[in-house]
Amino acid sequence: MPGVNAIVAVASGKGGVGKSTVAVNLALGLAAGGHAVGVLDADIYGPSMPRMLGISGKPVSTDGRRLEPMENFGVKCMSMGFLVDEETPTIWRGPMVTSALQQMMRDVNWGALDVMIVDMPPGTGDAQLTMAQQVPLAGAVIVSTPQDIALLDARKGLNMFRQVDVPVFGFIENMSYFACPHCGERSEIFSHGGARREADRLGIDFLGEIPLDIAIRETSDSGRPIVVSQPDSAQAKTYRAIADKVWEKVSQILAARETSMPKIVIQ
Ligand code: ADP
C-alpha cells in the first residue's frame, strides 16, 4: 500500500477480550505521539470502530474511484460498519470477506500514514489468514485476558502469525485486575499475570497490562476512548506506554527493511 509505512495487526484468539478497545486506544496513543495513524476495522462480522471512534455517516468518494476514509481525533478509519446498518448482520462467506478486506485496503484513499492499525476479527479463520498472508504486516500484537482458557486461544493466534512469518511484537494482558473504585481493594477476577508468563515461556515480549476498569468501558463504548477523553489518567498513560513500545518495534522493522533494500548507486 503506497504511502502506508507500516501495518500492525491487533489480534486475539477469541472475542470479547477487549481487542477493539486496545486497538482504538493504541491508535490514539500513537497519534498522541505525533504519528499519522489510520485504523482499518477488519472485524467484518462485528465492526466496532465507528462506535468506538464516535464516527457516524457514510464515506464518500471524491474521484468516483476510491473512498475517502472517515476521521475523528486525528485518526483515519475505514470499517464495514460505515457501509452496512449497525443492526444488519454481515452474512458472507470467506471469499466475500477476503474481497471486502482487500477493497478496504486498496480502494480507500488512506494518504500518507506512519502506521495503520488493523483491528483483526477474533480467531484464526479465513479473514485472519487473508490479512496475515496478503497484507505486508510489519507485526502483530496479541490481546488476551489472563486466564488459561483465553491464553490457549491466544497461543493459536501467535502460531498463525508465526506460520506466515509475521513478527509478533508481544502480548498485552487486558482485564488484568480490578481495583475497586470505592475501597481500592484489588481483585483478580480473571486471574492475573497469565499473559506475561505465557509471553516469557514462548520467548516473546510482554507489552503491558490493562486493568478491568469502568472508565475504559464507558469511554470506548461511548466513542470517546480514554486516551483522548482523559489523557492524564493512569489508564491513558498505560495505553500510551504500550503505544511507545509498539512504535519502537515498528521503527526496528522499518530500519531493518531499509538496510535490506538494495542500494542503487548512480555513477
Ligand atoms: P473484542 O474486540 O475483543 O471483542 P471489545 O474491545 O469490543 O472486545 O470489548 C468488549 C467489551 O469489554 C466492550 O464493552 C469494552 O468496552 C469492554 N472492555 C474492554 N476492555 C476493557 C477494560 N480494560 N475494562 C473494562 N471494560 C473493557
PDB file of C-alpha atoms and ligand atoms in Angstrom:
ATOM      1  CA  MET A   1       0.000   0.000   0.000  1.00  0.00           C
ATOM      2  CA  PRO A   2       1.790   3.102  -1.207  1.00  0.00           C
ATOM      3  CA  GLY A   3       2.045   5.803   1.451  1.00  0.00           C
ATOM      4  CA  VAL A   4       1.442   3.424   4.357  1.00  0.00           C
ATOM      5  CA  ASN A   5       4.743   2.888   6.124  1.00  0.00           C
ATOM      6  CA  ALA A   6       3.817   0.066   8.475  1.00  0.00           C
ATOM      7  CA  ILE A   7       0.754  -2.061   9.160  1.00  0.00           C
ATOM      8  CA  VAL A   8       0.253  -3.550  12.622  1.00  0.00           C
ATOM      9  CA  ALA A   9      -2.450  -6.121  13.390  1.00  0.00           C
ATOM     10  CA  VAL A  10      -4.187  -6.214  16.766  1.00  0.00           C
ATOM     11  CA  ALA A  11      -5.418  -9.762  17.206  1.00  0.00           C
ATOM     12  CA  SER A  12      -6.958 -12.039  19.800  1.00  0.00           C
ATOM     13  CA  GLY A  13      -7.646 -15.733  19.978  1.00  0.00           C
ATOM     14  CA  LYS A  14     -11.257 -15.173  20.993  1.00  0.00           C
ATOM     15  CA  GLY A  15     -13.896 -12.428  21.027  1.00  0.00           C
ATOM     16  CA  GLY A  16     -14.765 -10.198  23.934  1.00  0.00           C
ATOM     17  CA  VAL A  17     -11.285  -9.921  25.431  1.00  0.00           C
ATOM     18  CA  GLY A  18     -11.062  -6.205  24.605  1.00  0.00           C
ATOM     19  CA  LYS A  19      -9.141  -6.352  21.324  1.00  0.00           C
ATOM     20  CA  SER A  20     -11.027  -3.439  19.716  1.00  0.00           C
ATOM     21  CA  THR A  21     -10.676  -1.341  22.864  1.00  0.00           C
ATOM     22  CA  VAL A  22      -6.927  -1.941  22.798  1.00  0.00           C
ATOM     23  CA  ALA A  23      -6.792  -1.246  19.040  1.00  0.00           C
ATOM     24  CA  VAL A  24      -8.542   2.117  19.320  1.00  0.00           C
ATOM     25  CA  ASN A  25      -6.564   3.309  22.351  1.00  0.00           C
ATOM     26  CA  LEU A  26      -3.317   2.077  20.804  1.00  0.00           C
ATOM     27  CA  ALA A  27      -4.095   4.012  17.600  1.00  0.00           C
ATOM     28  CA  LEU A  28      -4.903   7.152  19.586  1.00  0.00           C
ATOM     29  CA  GLY A  29      -1.780   6.652  21.726  1.00  0.00           C
ATOM     30  CA  LEU A  30       0.344   6.518  18.562  1.00  0.00           C
ATOM     31  CA  ALA A  31      -1.431   9.619  17.216  1.00  0.00           C
ATOM     32  CA  ALA A  32      -0.721  11.378  20.539  1.00  0.00           C
ATOM     33  CA  GLY A  33       2.955  10.570  19.924  1.00  0.00           C
ATOM     34  CA  GLY A  34       2.780  12.649  16.744  1.00  0.00           C
ATOM     35  CA  HIS A  35       2.392   9.836  14.225  1.00  0.00           C
ATOM     36  CA  ALA A  36      -0.026   9.788  11.282  1.00  0.00           C
ATOM     37  CA  VAL A  37      -2.351   6.897  12.071  1.00  0.00           C
ATOM     38  CA  GLY A  38      -5.133   5.006  10.304  1.00  0.00           C
ATOM     39  CA  VAL A  39      -7.399   2.286  11.678  1.00  0.00           C
ATOM     40  CA  LEU A  40      -8.694  -0.455   9.441  1.00  0.00           C
ATOM     41  CA  ASP A  41     -11.552  -2.298  11.092  1.00  0.00           C
ATOM     42  CA  ALA A  42     -11.127  -5.789   9.659  1.00  0.00           C
ATOM     43  CA  ASP A  43     -13.675  -7.232  12.079  1.00  0.00           C
ATOM     44  CA  ILE A  44     -16.162  -7.668   9.209  1.00  0.00           C
ATOM     45  CA  TYR A  45     -18.721  -9.592  11.273  1.00  0.00           C
ATOM     46  CA  GLY A  46     -18.630  -7.315  14.313  1.00  0.00           C
ATOM     47  CA  PRO A  47     -17.240  -3.902  13.369  1.00  0.00           C
ATOM     48  CA  SER A  48     -16.935  -1.675  16.425  1.00  0.00           C
ATOM     49  CA  MET A  49     -14.648   1.130  15.245  1.00  0.00           C
ATOM     50  CA  PRO A  50     -17.401   3.549  14.090  1.00  0.00           C
ATOM     51  CA  ARG A  51     -18.880   3.459  17.582  1.00  0.00           C
ATOM     52  CA  MET A  52     -15.569   3.480  19.466  1.00  0.00           C
ATOM     53  CA  LEU A  53     -14.190   6.380  17.429  1.00  0.00           C
ATOM     54  CA  GLY A  54     -17.533   8.195  17.630  1.00  0.00           C
ATOM     55  CA  ILE A  55     -17.925   8.391  13.838  1.00  0.00           C
ATOM     56  CA  SER A  56     -21.239   8.154  12.014  1.00  0.00           C
ATOM     57  CA  GLY A  57     -22.289   8.692   8.400  1.00  0.00           C
ATOM     58  CA  LYS A  58     -21.091   7.154   5.187  1.00  0.00           C
ATOM     59  CA  PRO A  59     -17.748   7.570   3.438  1.00  0.00           C
ATOM     60  CA  VAL A  60     -17.799   9.442   0.137  1.00  0.00           C
ATOM     61  CA  SER A  61     -15.701   9.308  -2.983  1.00  0.00           C
ATOM     62  CA  THR A  62     -14.359  12.494  -4.491  1.00  0.00           C
ATOM     63  CA  ASP A  63     -12.866  10.931  -7.628  1.00  0.00           C
ATOM     64  CA  GLY A  64     -15.526   8.245  -8.204  1.00  0.00           C
ATOM     65  CA  ARG A  65     -12.870   5.545  -7.802  1.00  0.00           C
ATOM     66  CA  ARG A  66     -11.689   5.468  -4.211  1.00  0.00           C
ATOM     67  CA  LEU A  67     -13.483   6.100  -0.940  1.00  0.00           C
ATOM     68  CA  GLU A  68     -12.237   8.791   1.411  1.00  0.00           C
ATOM     69  CA  PRO A  69     -11.615   7.363   4.905  1.00  0.00           C
ATOM     70  CA  MET A  70     -13.674   8.718   7.798  1.00  0.00           C
ATOM     71  CA  GLU A  71     -11.799  10.601  10.517  1.00  0.00           C
ATOM     72  CA  ASN A  72     -12.033  11.600  14.183  1.00  0.00           C
ATOM     73  CA  PHE A  73      -9.497  12.606  16.871  1.00  0.00           C
ATOM     74  CA  GLY A  74      -6.952  12.961  14.061  1.00  0.00           C
ATOM     75  CA  VAL A  75      -7.162   9.271  13.162  1.00  0.00           C
ATOM     76  CA  LYS A  76      -8.417   7.973   9.794  1.00  0.00           C
ATOM     77  CA  CYS A  77     -10.714   4.983   9.760  1.00  0.00           C
ATOM     78  CA  MET A  78     -12.462   2.563   7.422  1.00  0.00           C
ATOM     79  CA  SER A  79     -14.903  -0.055   8.604  1.00  0.00           C
ATOM     80  CA  MET A  80     -17.661  -2.296   7.261  1.00  0.00           C
ATOM     81  CA  GLY A  81     -19.737  -0.555   9.921  1.00  0.00           C
ATOM     82  CA  PHE A  82     -19.881   2.580   7.739  1.00  0.00           C
ATOM     83  CA  LEU A  83     -21.256   0.648   4.801  1.00  0.00           C
ATOM     84  CA  VAL A  84     -23.929  -1.510   6.441  1.00  0.00           C
ATOM     85  CA  ASP A  85     -26.561  -0.665   9.015  1.00  0.00           C
ATOM     86  CA  GLU A  86     -25.443  -1.346  12.613  1.00  0.00           C
ATOM     87  CA  GLU A  87     -28.118  -3.987  13.175  1.00  0.00           C
ATOM     88  CA  THR A  88     -27.733  -5.728   9.808  1.00  0.00           C
ATOM     89  CA  PRO A  89     -25.592  -8.859  10.084  1.00  0.00           C
ATOM     90  CA  THR A  90     -22.874  -9.440   7.506  1.00  0.00           C
ATOM     91  CA  ILE A  91     -23.846 -12.871   6.162  1.00  0.00           C
ATOM     92  CA  TRP A  92     -20.878 -13.576   3.950  1.00  0.00           C
ATOM     93  CA  ARG A  93     -18.750 -16.498   3.016  1.00  0.00           C
ATOM     94  CA  GLY A  94     -14.960 -16.469   3.050  1.00  0.00           C
ATOM     95  CA  PRO A  95     -14.251 -15.167  -0.482  1.00  0.00           C
ATOM     96  CA  MET A  96     -16.579 -12.188   0.001  1.00  0.00           C
ATOM     97  CA  VAL A  97     -14.864 -11.320   3.268  1.00  0.00           C
ATOM     98  CA  THR A  98     -11.488 -11.539   1.565  1.00  0.00           C
ATOM     99  CA  SER A  99     -12.590  -9.250  -1.240  1.00  0.00           C
ATOM    100  CA  ALA A 100     -14.173  -6.724   1.169  1.00  0.00           C
ATOM    101  CA  LEU A 101     -10.926  -6.580   3.155  1.00  0.00           C
ATOM    102  CA  GLN A 102      -8.858  -6.087   0.027  1.00  0.00           C
ATOM    103  CA  GLN A 103     -11.122  -3.244  -1.081  1.00  0.00           C
ATOM    104  CA  MET A 104     -10.945  -1.547   2.292  1.00  0.00           C
ATOM    105  CA  MET A 105      -7.176  -1.549   1.970  1.00  0.00           C
ATOM    106  CA  ARG A 106      -6.669  -0.730  -1.708  1.00  0.00           C
ATOM    107  CA  ASP A 107      -9.736   1.259  -2.695  1.00  0.00           C
ATOM    108  CA  VAL A 108      -9.541   3.753   0.145  1.00  0.00           C
ATOM    109  CA  ASN A 109      -7.583   6.946  -0.138  1.00  0.00           C
ATOM    110  CA  TRP A 110      -5.535   6.416   3.057  1.00  0.00           C
ATOM    111  CA  GLY A 111      -2.916   9.012   2.106  1.00  0.00           C
ATOM    112  CA  ALA A 112       0.427   9.038   3.919  1.00  0.00           C
ATOM    113  CA  LEU A 113       0.373   7.068   7.174  1.00  0.00           C
ATOM    114  CA  ASP A 114       3.195   6.271   9.579  1.00  0.00           C
ATOM    115  CA  VAL A 115       1.224   3.335  10.852  1.00  0.00           C
ATOM    116  CA  MET A 116      -2.033   1.574  10.116  1.00  0.00           C
ATOM    117  CA  ILE A 117      -3.622  -0.340  12.982  1.00  0.00           C
ATOM    118  CA  VAL A 118      -5.739  -3.280  11.858  1.00  0.00           C
ATOM    119  CA  ASP A 119      -8.427  -4.423  14.261  1.00  0.00           C
ATOM    120  CA  MET A 120      -8.489  -8.101  13.301  1.00  0.00           C
ATOM    121  CA  PRO A 121     -11.523 -10.354  13.608  1.00  0.00           C
ATOM    122  CA  PRO A 122     -11.151 -12.732  16.579  1.00  0.00           C
ATOM    123  CA  GLY A 123      -9.869 -16.237  15.934  1.00  0.00           C
ATOM    124  CA  THR A 124      -7.825 -17.854  13.193  1.00  0.00           C
ATOM    125  CA  GLY A 125     -10.217 -18.304  10.240  1.00  0.00           C
ATOM    126  CA  ASP A 126     -10.366 -17.109   6.628  1.00  0.00           C
ATOM    127  CA  ALA A 127     -10.307 -13.359   7.219  1.00  0.00           C
ATOM    128  CA  GLN A 128      -7.392 -13.609   9.636  1.00  0.00           C
ATOM    129  CA  LEU A 129      -5.395 -15.694   7.223  1.00  0.00           C
ATOM    130  CA  THR A 130      -6.112 -13.274   4.353  1.00  0.00           C
ATOM    131  CA  MET A 131      -4.822 -10.395   6.421  1.00  0.00           C
ATOM    132  CA  ALA A 132      -1.813 -12.306   7.686  1.00  0.00           C
ATOM    133  CA  GLN A 133      -0.808 -13.638   4.268  1.00  0.00           C
ATOM    134  CA  GLN A 134      -1.782 -10.972   1.767  1.00  0.00           C
ATOM    135  CA  VAL A 135      -1.088  -7.816   3.724  1.00  0.00           C
ATOM    136  CA  PRO A 136       2.546  -6.859   4.320  1.00  0.00           C
ATOM    137  CA  LEU A 137       2.153  -6.723   8.104  1.00  0.00           C
ATOM    138  CA  ALA A 138       5.090  -5.202   9.968  1.00  0.00           C
ATOM    139  CA  GLY A 139       3.935  -7.146  13.001  1.00  0.00           C
ATOM    140  CA  ALA A 140       1.087  -8.160  15.263  1.00  0.00           C
ATOM    141  CA  VAL A 141       0.154  -7.683  18.899  1.00  0.00           C
ATOM    142  CA  ILE A 142      -1.998 -10.245  20.647  1.00  0.00           C
ATOM    143  CA  VAL A 143      -4.520  -9.273  23.297  1.00  0.00           C
ATOM    144  CA  SER A 144      -5.579 -11.801  25.905  1.00  0.00           C
ATOM    145  CA  THR A 145      -7.246 -11.886  29.278  1.00  0.00           C
ATOM    146  CA  PRO A 146      -5.117 -13.550  31.976  1.00  0.00           C
ATOM    147  CA  GLN A 147      -6.898 -16.896  32.436  1.00  0.00           C
ATOM    148  CA  ASP A 148      -5.759 -20.171  30.860  1.00  0.00           C
ATOM    149  CA  ILE A 149      -8.798 -20.628  28.657  1.00  0.00           C
ATOM    150  CA  ALA A 150      -8.168 -17.328  26.838  1.00  0.00           C
ATOM    151  CA  LEU A 151      -4.418 -17.896  26.653  1.00  0.00           C
ATOM    152  CA  LEU A 152      -4.980 -21.191  24.912  1.00  0.00           C
ATOM    153  CA  ASP A 153      -6.594 -19.312  22.010  1.00  0.00           C
ATOM    154  CA  ALA A 154      -4.046 -16.507  22.144  1.00  0.00           C
ATOM    155  CA  ARG A 155      -1.360 -19.133  21.555  1.00  0.00           C
ATOM    156  CA  LYS A 156      -3.208 -20.275  18.415  1.00  0.00           C
ATOM    157  CA  GLY A 157      -3.179 -16.683  17.183  1.00  0.00           C
ATOM    158  CA  LEU A 158       0.548 -16.479  17.836  1.00  0.00           C
ATOM    159  CA  ASN A 159       1.165 -19.690  15.912  1.00  0.00           C
ATOM    160  CA  MET A 160      -0.874 -18.475  12.956  1.00  0.00           C
ATOM    161  CA  PHE A 161       1.309 -15.376  12.621  1.00  0.00           C
ATOM    162  CA  ARG A 162       4.451 -17.441  13.103  1.00  0.00           C
ATOM    163  CA  GLN A 163       3.407 -19.805  10.332  1.00  0.00           C
ATOM    164  CA  VAL A 164       3.109 -16.945   7.863  1.00  0.00           C
ATOM    165  CA  ASP A 165       6.296 -15.273   9.121  1.00  0.00           C
ATOM    166  CA  VAL A 166       4.699 -12.175  10.643  1.00  0.00           C
ATOM    167  CA  PRO A 167       6.694 -10.977  13.671  1.00  0.00           C
ATOM    168  CA  VAL A 168       4.651 -10.940  16.874  1.00  0.00           C
ATOM    169  CA  PHE A 169       5.546  -7.755  18.773  1.00  0.00           C
ATOM    170  CA  GLY A 170       4.166  -9.138  22.012  1.00  0.00           C
ATOM    171  CA  PHE A 171       1.237  -9.982  24.272  1.00  0.00           C
ATOM    172  CA  ILE A 172      -0.996  -7.471  26.058  1.00  0.00           C
ATOM    173  CA  GLU A 173      -2.937  -8.577  29.137  1.00  0.00           C
ATOM    174  CA  ASN A 174      -6.361  -6.923  29.232  1.00  0.00           C
ATOM    175  CA  MET A 175      -8.724  -7.042  32.221  1.00  0.00           C
ATOM    176  CA  SER A 176      -5.595  -7.851  34.181  1.00  0.00           C
ATOM    177  CA  TYR A 177      -7.084  -6.988  37.587  1.00  0.00           C
ATOM    178  CA  PHE A 178      -9.864  -4.885  39.090  1.00  0.00           C
ATOM    179  CA  ALA A 179      -9.192  -2.088  41.557  1.00  0.00           C
ATOM    180  CA  CYS A 180     -12.452  -1.277  43.384  1.00  0.00           C
ATOM    181  CA  PRO A 181     -13.194   2.442  42.928  1.00  0.00           C
ATOM    182  CA  HIS A 182     -14.857   2.515  46.381  1.00  0.00           C
ATOM    183  CA  CYS A 183     -12.485   0.680  48.717  1.00  0.00           C
ATOM    184  CA  GLY A 184      -9.394   0.447  46.494  1.00  0.00           C
ATOM    185  CA  GLU A 185      -9.092  -3.284  47.064  1.00  0.00           C
ATOM    186  CA  ARG A 186      -7.687  -5.226  44.154  1.00  0.00           C
ATOM    187  CA  SER A 187      -9.494  -8.348  42.854  1.00  0.00           C
ATOM    188  CA  GLU A 188      -8.046 -10.597  40.189  1.00  0.00           C
ATOM    189  CA  ILE A 189     -11.330 -11.523  38.535  1.00  0.00           C
ATOM    190  CA  PHE A 190      -9.853 -13.362  35.554  1.00  0.00           C
ATOM    191  CA  SER A 191      -6.668 -14.332  37.445  1.00  0.00           C
ATOM    192  CA  HIS A 192      -3.541 -12.242  36.812  1.00  0.00           C
ATOM    193  CA  GLY A 193      -0.159 -12.439  35.113  1.00  0.00           C
ATOM    194  CA  GLY A 194      -1.013 -15.306  32.748  1.00  0.00           C
ATOM    195  CA  ALA A 195      -0.171 -13.376  29.577  1.00  0.00           C
ATOM    196  CA  ARG A 196       3.203 -12.253  30.942  1.00  0.00           C
ATOM    197  CA  ARG A 197       4.091 -15.801  31.976  1.00  0.00           C
ATOM    198  CA  GLU A 198       2.949 -17.137  28.611  1.00  0.00           C
ATOM    199  CA  ALA A 199       4.973 -14.490  26.754  1.00  0.00           C
ATOM    200  CA  ASP A 200       8.065 -15.443  28.782  1.00  0.00           C
ATOM    201  CA  ARG A 201       7.506 -19.101  28.081  1.00  0.00           C
ATOM    202  CA  LEU A 202       7.078 -18.529  24.335  1.00  0.00           C
ATOM    203  CA  GLY A 203      10.016 -16.127  24.104  1.00  0.00           C
ATOM    204  CA  ILE A 204       8.060 -13.050  23.020  1.00  0.00           C
ATOM    205  CA  ASP A 205       7.764  -9.627  24.620  1.00  0.00           C
ATOM    206  CA  PHE A 206       5.141  -8.609  27.128  1.00  0.00           C
ATOM    207  CA  LEU A 207       3.870  -5.151  26.219  1.00  0.00           C
ATOM    208  CA  GLY A 208       1.768  -4.271  29.251  1.00  0.00           C
ATOM    209  CA  GLU A 209      -1.257  -4.960  31.417  1.00  0.00           C
ATOM    210  CA  ILE A 210      -4.518  -3.025  31.407  1.00  0.00           C
ATOM    211  CA  PRO A 211      -6.932  -3.232  34.355  1.00  0.00           C
ATOM    212  CA  LEU A 212     -10.621  -4.045  34.156  1.00  0.00           C
ATOM    213  CA  ASP A 213     -11.952  -0.569  34.587  1.00  0.00           C
ATOM    214  CA  ILE A 214     -15.328   1.143  34.340  1.00  0.00           C
ATOM    215  CA  ALA A 215     -13.913   4.313  32.767  1.00  0.00           C
ATOM    216  CA  ILE A 216     -12.231   2.285  29.996  1.00  0.00           C
ATOM    217  CA  ARG A 217     -15.549   0.650  29.104  1.00  0.00           C
ATOM    218  CA  GLU A 218     -17.636   3.790  29.377  1.00  0.00           C
ATOM    219  CA  THR A 219     -15.304   5.909  27.285  1.00  0.00           C
ATOM    220  CA  SER A 220     -14.631   3.431  24.495  1.00  0.00           C
ATOM    221  CA  ASP A 221     -18.262   2.335  24.181  1.00  0.00           C
ATOM    222  CA  SER A 222     -19.440   5.953  24.023  1.00  0.00           C
ATOM    223  CA  GLY A 223     -16.999   6.987  21.300  1.00  0.00           C
ATOM    224  CA  ARG A 224     -14.522   8.969  23.400  1.00  0.00           C
ATOM    225  CA  PRO A 225     -11.725   6.498  24.208  1.00  0.00           C
ATOM    226  CA  ILE A 226      -9.861   7.188  27.432  1.00  0.00           C
ATOM    227  CA  VAL A 227      -6.581   8.138  25.707  1.00  0.00           C
ATOM    228  CA  VAL A 228      -8.292  11.227  24.246  1.00  0.00           C
ATOM    229  CA  SER A 229     -11.031  11.918  26.813  1.00  0.00           C
ATOM    230  CA  GLN A 230      -8.908  11.520  29.976  1.00  0.00           C
ATOM    231  CA  PRO A 231      -5.334  11.837  28.685  1.00  0.00           C
ATOM    232  CA  ASP A 232      -3.869  12.396  32.163  1.00  0.00           C
ATOM    233  CA  SER A 233      -5.448   9.289  33.702  1.00  0.00           C
ATOM    234  CA  ALA A 234      -3.310   6.312  34.715  1.00  0.00           C
ATOM    235  CA  GLN A 235      -5.209   4.172  32.184  1.00  0.00           C
ATOM    236  CA  ALA A 236      -4.381   6.542  29.297  1.00  0.00           C
ATOM    237  CA  LYS A 237      -0.718   6.543  30.362  1.00  0.00           C
ATOM    238  CA  THR A 238      -0.714   2.748  30.289  1.00  0.00           C
ATOM    239  CA  TYR A 239      -2.050   2.724  26.722  1.00  0.00           C
ATOM    240  CA  ARG A 240       0.477   5.364  25.647  1.00  0.00           C
ATOM    241  CA  ALA A 241       3.329   3.345  27.160  1.00  0.00           C
ATOM    242  CA  ILE A 242       2.149   0.339  25.137  1.00  0.00           C
ATOM    243  CA  ALA A 243       1.921   2.550  22.030  1.00  0.00           C
ATOM    244  CA  ASP A 244       5.543   3.677  22.603  1.00  0.00           C
ATOM    245  CA  LYS A 245       6.697   0.062  22.780  1.00  0.00           C
ATOM    246  CA  VAL A 246       4.801  -0.791  19.591  1.00  0.00           C
ATOM    247  CA  TRP A 247       6.336   2.223  17.837  1.00  0.00           C
ATOM    248  CA  GLU A 248       9.793   1.089  18.933  1.00  0.00           C
ATOM    249  CA  LYS A 249       9.145  -2.311  17.353  1.00  0.00           C
ATOM    250  CA  VAL A 250       7.795  -0.686  14.167  1.00  0.00           C
ATOM    251  CA  SER A 251      10.891   1.534  13.942  1.00  0.00           C
ATOM    252  CA  GLN A 252      13.141  -1.518  14.269  1.00  0.00           C
ATOM    253  CA  ILE A 253      11.286  -3.273  11.444  1.00  0.00           C
ATOM    254  CA  LEU A 254      11.460  -0.153   9.240  1.00  0.00           C
ATOM    255  CA  ALA A 255      15.182   0.251   9.917  1.00  0.00           C
ATOM    256  CA  ALA A 256      15.805  -3.419   9.080  1.00  0.00           C
ATOM    257  CA  ARG A 257      13.767  -3.030   5.864  1.00  0.00           C
ATOM    258  CA  GLU A 258      15.875  -0.027   4.917  1.00  0.00           C
ATOM    259  CA  THR A 259      19.194  -1.829   5.357  1.00  0.00           C
ATOM    260  CA  SER A 260      17.993  -4.879   3.439  1.00  0.00           C
ATOM    261  CA  MET A 261      16.964  -2.760   0.424  1.00  0.00           C
ATOM    262  CA  PRO A 262      19.490  -2.915  -2.401  1.00  0.00           C
ATOM    263  CA  LYS A 263      21.379   0.372  -2.687  1.00  0.00           C
ATOM    264  CA  ILE A 264      21.332   1.900  -6.135  1.00  0.00           C
ATOM    265  CA  VAL A 265      24.485   3.863  -6.816  1.00  0.00           C
ATOM    266  CA  ILE A 266      24.480   6.279  -9.732  1.00  0.00           C
ATOM    267  CA  GLN A 267      27.989   6.920 -11.055  1.00  0.00           C
TER     268      GLN A 267
HETATM  269  P1  ADP B   1     -13.230  -7.598  21.403  1.00  0.00           P
HETATM  270  O1  ADP B   1     -12.773  -6.659  20.323  1.00  0.00           O
HETATM  271  O2  ADP B   1     -12.138  -8.491  21.905  1.00  0.00           O
HETATM  272  O3  ADP B   1     -14.466  -8.364  21.042  1.00  0.00           O
HETATM  273  P2  ADP B   1     -14.083  -5.194  22.795  1.00  0.00           P
HETATM  274  O4  ADP B   1     -12.910  -4.305  22.709  1.00  0.00           O
HETATM  275  O5  ADP B   1     -15.235  -4.951  21.880  1.00  0.00           O
HETATM  276  O6  ADP B   1     -13.630  -6.719  22.680  1.00  0.00           O
HETATM  277  O7  ADP B   1     -14.548  -5.174  24.312  1.00  0.00           O
HETATM  278  C1  ADP B   1     -15.677  -5.888  24.774  1.00  0.00           C
HETATM  279  C2  ADP B   1     -16.326  -5.084  25.893  1.00  0.00           C
HETATM  280  O8  ADP B   1     -15.427  -5.018  27.008  1.00  0.00           O
HETATM  281  C3  ADP B   1     -16.616  -3.636  25.500  1.00  0.00           C
HETATM  282  O9  ADP B   1     -17.825  -3.225  26.092  1.00  0.00           O
HETATM  283  C4  ADP B   1     -15.433  -2.861  26.086  1.00  0.00           C
HETATM  284  O10 ADP B   1     -15.745  -1.522  26.411  1.00  0.00           O
HETATM  285  C5  ADP B   1     -15.140  -3.665  27.336  1.00  0.00           C
HETATM  286  N1  ADP B   1     -13.741  -3.577  27.758  1.00  0.00           N
HETATM  287  C6  ADP B   1     -12.639  -3.815  27.004  1.00  0.00           C
HETATM  288  N2  ADP B   1     -11.508  -3.643  27.725  1.00  0.00           N
HETATM  289  C7  ADP B   1     -11.915  -3.266  28.973  1.00  0.00           C
HETATM  290  C8  ADP B   1     -11.236  -2.933  30.180  1.00  0.00           C
HETATM  291  N3  ADP B   1      -9.910  -2.976  30.266  1.00  0.00           N
HETATM  292  N4  ADP B   1     -12.001  -2.580  31.256  1.00  0.00           N
HETATM  293  C9  ADP B   1     -13.362  -2.559  31.175  1.00  0.00           C
HETATM  294  N5  ADP B   1     -14.053  -2.872  30.073  1.00  0.00           N
HETATM  295  C10 ADP B   1     -13.346  -3.222  28.977  1.00  0.00           C
END
